[in-house]
mmCIF file of C-alpha atoms in Angstrom:
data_model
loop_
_atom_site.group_PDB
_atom_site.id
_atom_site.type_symbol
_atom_site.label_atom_id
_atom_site.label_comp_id
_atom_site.label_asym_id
_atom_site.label_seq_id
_atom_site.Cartn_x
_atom_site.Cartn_y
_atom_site.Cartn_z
ATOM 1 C CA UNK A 26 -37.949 -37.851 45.774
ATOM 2 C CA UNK A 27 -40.056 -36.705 43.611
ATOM 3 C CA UNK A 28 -41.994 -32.734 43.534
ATOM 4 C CA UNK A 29 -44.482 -31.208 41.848
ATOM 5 C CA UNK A 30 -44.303 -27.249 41.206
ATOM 6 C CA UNK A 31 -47.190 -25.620 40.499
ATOM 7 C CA UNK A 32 -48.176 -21.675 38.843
ATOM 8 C CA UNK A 33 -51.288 -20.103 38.671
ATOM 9 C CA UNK A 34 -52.988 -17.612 36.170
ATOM 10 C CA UNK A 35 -55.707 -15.886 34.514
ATOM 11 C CA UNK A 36 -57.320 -14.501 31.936
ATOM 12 C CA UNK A 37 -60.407 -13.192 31.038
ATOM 13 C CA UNK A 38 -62.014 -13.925 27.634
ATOM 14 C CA UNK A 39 -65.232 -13.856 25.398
ATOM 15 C CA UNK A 40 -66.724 -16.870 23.389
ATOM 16 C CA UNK A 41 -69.775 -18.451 22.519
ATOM 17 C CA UNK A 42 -70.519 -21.600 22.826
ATOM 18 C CA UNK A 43 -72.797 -24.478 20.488
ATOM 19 C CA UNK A 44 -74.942 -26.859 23.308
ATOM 20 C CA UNK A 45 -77.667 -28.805 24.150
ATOM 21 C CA UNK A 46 -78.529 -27.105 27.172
ATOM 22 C CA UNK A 47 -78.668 -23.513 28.016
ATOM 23 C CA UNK A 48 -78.224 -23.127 24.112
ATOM 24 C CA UNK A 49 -79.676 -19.198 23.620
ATOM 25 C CA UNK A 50 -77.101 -18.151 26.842
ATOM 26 C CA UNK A 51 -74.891 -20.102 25.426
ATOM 27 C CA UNK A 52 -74.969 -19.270 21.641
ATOM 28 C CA UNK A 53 -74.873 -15.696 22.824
ATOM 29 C CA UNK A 54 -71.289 -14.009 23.067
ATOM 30 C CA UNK A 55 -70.344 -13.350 26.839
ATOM 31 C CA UNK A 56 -67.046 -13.388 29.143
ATOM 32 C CA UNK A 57 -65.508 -15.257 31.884
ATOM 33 C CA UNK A 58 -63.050 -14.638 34.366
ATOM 34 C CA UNK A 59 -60.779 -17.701 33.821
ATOM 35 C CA UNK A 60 -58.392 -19.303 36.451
ATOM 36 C CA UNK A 61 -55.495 -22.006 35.972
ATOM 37 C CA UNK A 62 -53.011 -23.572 37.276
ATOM 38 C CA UNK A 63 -49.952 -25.292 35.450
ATOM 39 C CA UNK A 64 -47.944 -27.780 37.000
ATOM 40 C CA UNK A 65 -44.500 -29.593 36.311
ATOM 41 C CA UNK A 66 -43.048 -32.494 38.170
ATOM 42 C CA UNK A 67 -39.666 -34.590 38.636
ATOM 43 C CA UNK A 68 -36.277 -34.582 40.847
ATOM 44 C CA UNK A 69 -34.864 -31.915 42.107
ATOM 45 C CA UNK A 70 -31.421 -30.706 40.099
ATOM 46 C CA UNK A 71 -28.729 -31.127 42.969
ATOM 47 C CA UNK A 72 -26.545 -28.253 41.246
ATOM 48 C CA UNK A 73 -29.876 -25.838 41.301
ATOM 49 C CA UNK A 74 -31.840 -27.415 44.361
ATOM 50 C CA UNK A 75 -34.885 -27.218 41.851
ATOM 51 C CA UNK A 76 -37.120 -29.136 39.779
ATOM 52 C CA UNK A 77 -37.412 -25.991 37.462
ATOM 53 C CA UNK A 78 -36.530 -22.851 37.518
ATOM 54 C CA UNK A 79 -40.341 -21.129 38.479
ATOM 55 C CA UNK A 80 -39.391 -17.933 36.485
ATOM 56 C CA UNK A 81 -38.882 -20.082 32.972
ATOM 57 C CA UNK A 82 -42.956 -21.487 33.979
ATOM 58 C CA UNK A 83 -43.961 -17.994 34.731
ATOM 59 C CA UNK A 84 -42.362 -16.152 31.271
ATOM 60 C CA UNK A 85 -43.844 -19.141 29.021
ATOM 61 C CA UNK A 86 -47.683 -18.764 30.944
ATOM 62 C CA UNK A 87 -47.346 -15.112 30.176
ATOM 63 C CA UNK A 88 -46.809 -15.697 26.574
ATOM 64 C CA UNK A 89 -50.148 -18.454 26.647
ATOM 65 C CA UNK A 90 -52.314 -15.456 28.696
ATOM 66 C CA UNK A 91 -51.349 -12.580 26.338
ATOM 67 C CA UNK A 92 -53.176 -15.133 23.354
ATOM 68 C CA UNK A 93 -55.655 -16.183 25.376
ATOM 69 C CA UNK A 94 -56.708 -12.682 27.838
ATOM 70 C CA UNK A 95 -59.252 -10.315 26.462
ATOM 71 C CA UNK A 96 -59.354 -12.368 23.340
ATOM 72 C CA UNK A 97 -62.778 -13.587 21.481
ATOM 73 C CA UNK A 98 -61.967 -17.484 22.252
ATOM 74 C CA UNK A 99 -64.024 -18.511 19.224
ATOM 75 C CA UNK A 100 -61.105 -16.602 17.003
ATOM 76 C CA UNK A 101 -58.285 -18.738 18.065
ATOM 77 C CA UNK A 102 -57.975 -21.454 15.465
ATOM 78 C CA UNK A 103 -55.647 -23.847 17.424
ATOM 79 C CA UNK A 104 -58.119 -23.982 20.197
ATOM 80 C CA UNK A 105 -61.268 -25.458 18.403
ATOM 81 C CA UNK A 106 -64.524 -25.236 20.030
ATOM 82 C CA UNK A 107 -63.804 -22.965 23.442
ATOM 83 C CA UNK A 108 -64.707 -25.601 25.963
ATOM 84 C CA UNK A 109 -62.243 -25.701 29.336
ATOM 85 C CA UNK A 110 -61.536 -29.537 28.109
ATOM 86 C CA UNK A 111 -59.771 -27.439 24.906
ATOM 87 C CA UNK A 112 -58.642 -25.054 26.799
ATOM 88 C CA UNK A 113 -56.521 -27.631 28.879
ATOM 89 C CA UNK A 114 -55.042 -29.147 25.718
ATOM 90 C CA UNK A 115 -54.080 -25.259 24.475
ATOM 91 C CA UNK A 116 -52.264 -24.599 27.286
ATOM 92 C CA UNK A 117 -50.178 -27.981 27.926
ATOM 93 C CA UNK A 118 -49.703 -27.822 23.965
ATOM 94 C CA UNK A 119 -48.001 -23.924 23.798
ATOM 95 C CA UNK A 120 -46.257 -25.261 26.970
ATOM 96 C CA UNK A 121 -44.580 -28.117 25.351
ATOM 97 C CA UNK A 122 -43.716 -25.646 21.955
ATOM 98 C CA UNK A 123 -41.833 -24.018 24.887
ATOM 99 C CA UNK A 124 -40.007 -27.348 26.130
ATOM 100 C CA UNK A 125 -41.897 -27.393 29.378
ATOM 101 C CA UNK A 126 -43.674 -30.106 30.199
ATOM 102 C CA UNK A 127 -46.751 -29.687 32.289
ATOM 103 C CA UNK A 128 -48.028 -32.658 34.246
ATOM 104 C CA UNK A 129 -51.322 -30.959 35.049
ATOM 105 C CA UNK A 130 -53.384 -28.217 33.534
ATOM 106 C CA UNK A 131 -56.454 -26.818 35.193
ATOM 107 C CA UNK A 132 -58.688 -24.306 34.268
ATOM 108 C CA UNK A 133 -61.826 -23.466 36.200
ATOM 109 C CA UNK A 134 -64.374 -20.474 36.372
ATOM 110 C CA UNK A 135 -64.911 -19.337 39.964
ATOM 111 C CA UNK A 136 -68.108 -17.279 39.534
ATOM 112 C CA UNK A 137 -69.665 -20.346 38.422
ATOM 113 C CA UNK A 138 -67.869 -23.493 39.744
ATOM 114 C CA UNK A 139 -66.451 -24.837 36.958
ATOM 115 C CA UNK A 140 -63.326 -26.740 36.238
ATOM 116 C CA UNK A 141 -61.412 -29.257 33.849
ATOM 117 C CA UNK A 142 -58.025 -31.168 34.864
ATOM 118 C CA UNK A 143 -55.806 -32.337 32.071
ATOM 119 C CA UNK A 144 -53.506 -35.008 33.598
ATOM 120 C CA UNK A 145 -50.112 -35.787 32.037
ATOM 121 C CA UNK A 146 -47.167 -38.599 33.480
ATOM 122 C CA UNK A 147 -44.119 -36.486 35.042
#
């Protein structure tokens, strides 16, 4: 058998962003209220009874939010340009430094309906 574990988190955050569409808004600095969810996937250890130890995901997603919440996104070199597509890639990236690997990463805005899934094999 094979699980999937999941954690979610959040972090709020200021950025600007360079578009097309909605450009002066957008170009602008202004905040979000950020969601996401992290989630790791195989057997389950027959010693432990568990895929992963949830505390080990939760201690490495607080390091990730204390870089990411109440920072100016556009500051964070590793990230690039602060889409949620980036922001997906940031977060399964610091996991990995951390040995975890995630076999999802979503982020999403709720106040506006927004969300991007990064999809790894587990």
């Amino acid at each position: 058998m094979k699980f999937e574990l999941s954690q979610r988190f959040f972090f709020d955050a200021a950025h600007t962003l360079d578009r097309k569409i909605e450009t002066a808004s957008s170009a602008r600095i202004h905040g979000h209220t950020y969601s996401g969810e992290v989630a790791v996937g195989g057997a389950r250890d027959p010693a432990s009874g568990m895929v992963m130890d949830l505390g080990l995901l939760r201690a490495a997603l607080d390091q990730v939010r204390q870089r990411l919440d109440h920072q100016f996104l556009d500051d964070i070199p590793e990230l690039g340009a602060p889409t949620l597509e980036n922001l997906c890639v940031y977060v399964m990236n610091a996991l990995k430094s951390a040995q975890i690997d995630a076999c999802r990463v979503s982020i999403w805005r709720e106040g506006i309906g927004d969300r991007c899934t990064l999809t790894a094999s587990c």
